[in-house]
Tab-separated table of C-alpha atoms in Angstrom:
chain	number	residue	atom	x	y	z
A	29	UNK	CA	82.939	91.432	79.090
A	30	UNK	CA	81.286	92.950	82.250
A	31	UNK	CA	82.823	89.759	83.888
A	32	UNK	CA	85.897	91.197	83.448
A	33	UNK	CA	85.886	94.335	84.495
A	34	UNK	CA	84.050	93.294	88.304
A	35	UNK	CA	87.160	91.260	88.460
A	36	UNK	CA	89.294	94.609	87.912
A	37	UNK	CA	87.557	96.680	89.803
A	38	UNK	CA	87.675	93.593	93.128
A	39	UNK	CA	91.630	93.183	92.661
A	40	UNK	CA	92.470	97.083	92.318
A	41	UNK	CA	89.556	97.093	96.297
A	42	UNK	CA	91.964	94.175	96.928
A	43	UNK	CA	95.387	95.965	96.263
A	44	UNK	CA	94.230	99.225	97.424
A	45	UNK	CA	93.270	98.360	101.085
A	46	UNK	CA	96.631	96.465	101.357
A	47	UNK	CA	98.265	99.338	100.219
A	48	UNK	CA	96.013	101.230	103.246
A	49	UNK	CA	97.140	99.116	105.571
A	50	UNK	CA	101.353	99.258	105.173
A	51	UNK	CA	100.110	102.821	106.125
A	52	UNK	CA	99.840	101.270	110.259
A	53	UNK	CA	103.941	101.351	110.523
A	54	UNK	CA	104.050	104.754	110.029
A	55	UNK	CA	102.564	105.139	113.368
A	56	UNK	CA	104.423	102.661	114.893
A	57	UNK	CA	107.346	103.874	114.261
A	58	UNK	CA	106.249	107.760	115.271
A	59	UNK	CA	105.090	106.293	118.618
A	60	UNK	CA	107.442	104.075	119.361
A	61	UNK	CA	110.052	107.334	118.730
A	62	UNK	CA	107.683	109.501	120.981
A	63	UNK	CA	107.344	107.128	124.122
A	64	UNK	CA	111.094	106.275	123.944
A	65	UNK	CA	112.126	110.308	124.021
A	66	UNK	CA	109.777	110.714	126.237
A	67	UNK	CA	111.266	108.246	128.608
A	68	UNK	CA	114.310	109.765	127.872
A	69	UNK	CA	113.269	113.102	129.368
A	70	UNK	CA	112.026	111.625	132.073
A	71	UNK	CA	114.915	109.988	133.007
A	72	UNK	CA	117.343	113.257	133.029
A	73	UNK	CA	114.409	115.759	134.657
A	74	UNK	CA	112.453	113.448	136.958
A	75	UNK	CA	110.927	116.267	138.750
A	76	UNK	CA	109.094	117.154	135.029
A	77	UNK	CA	107.143	114.253	134.777
A	78	UNK	CA	103.468	114.926	134.262
A	79	UNK	CA	104.439	117.435	131.656
A	80	UNK	CA	106.670	114.841	129.995
A	81	UNK	CA	103.058	112.049	129.927
A	82	UNK	CA	101.109	114.449	129.236
A	83	UNK	CA	102.675	115.499	126.495
A	84	UNK	CA	104.076	112.401	124.950
A	85	UNK	CA	100.088	111.084	125.229
A	86	UNK	CA	98.963	114.432	122.609
A	87	UNK	CA	102.152	112.854	120.593
A	88	UNK	CA	101.265	109.832	120.175
A	89	UNK	CA	97.253	110.289	120.367
A	90	UNK	CA	98.173	112.722	116.966
A	91	UNK	CA	100.929	110.477	115.419
A	92	UNK	CA	97.633	107.646	115.780
A	93	UNK	CA	95.300	109.020	113.854
A	94	UNK	CA	97.259	108.363	110.494
A	95	UNK	CA	96.670	104.698	111.452
A	96	UNK	CA	93.187	104.833	111.672
A	97	UNK	CA	92.551	106.655	108.671
A	98	UNK	CA	94.498	104.105	106.764
A	99	UNK	CA	92.443	101.302	108.498
A	100	UNK	CA	88.917	103.506	107.989
A	101	UNK	CA	90.367	103.526	104.234
A	102	UNK	CA	90.924	99.444	104.399
A	103	UNK	CA	87.742	98.451	105.543
A	104	UNK	CA	85.853	101.124	102.852
A	105	UNK	CA	87.756	99.152	100.360
A	106	UNK	CA	86.736	95.983	101.352
A	107	UNK	CA	82.976	95.818	101.973
A	108	UNK	CA	81.363	99.354	100.659
A	109	UNK	CA	84.101	99.960	97.086
A	110	UNK	CA	83.553	96.782	95.600
A	111	UNK	CA	79.383	97.498	95.291
A	112	UNK	CA	79.417	100.531	94.589
A	113	UNK	CA	81.952	100.415	91.897
A	114	UNK	CA	79.846	97.449	90.373
A	115	UNK	CA	76.881	99.050	90.547
A	116	UNK	CA	78.122	101.856	88.464
A	117	UNK	CA	79.197	99.440	85.954
A	118	UNK	CA	75.300	97.980	85.124
């Protein structure tokens, strides 16, 4: 029975880590959208380039945080969580 529970914990952690890695698609799409709109704005008003660039970088940094959170959760599920959960089974 213990081996089955251990296998289920490892399986759940692996599936959860895979789902957490999918969260990287959203920030990638968002960052591309932000950069595209900033370039479009710079093309229309070249004199505002420095303002657009700083706002674009702030927007990209905010969008990237969700991807980083997903990456950290995936790493925790792969390396930390299985040992913690299996320790609870004993």
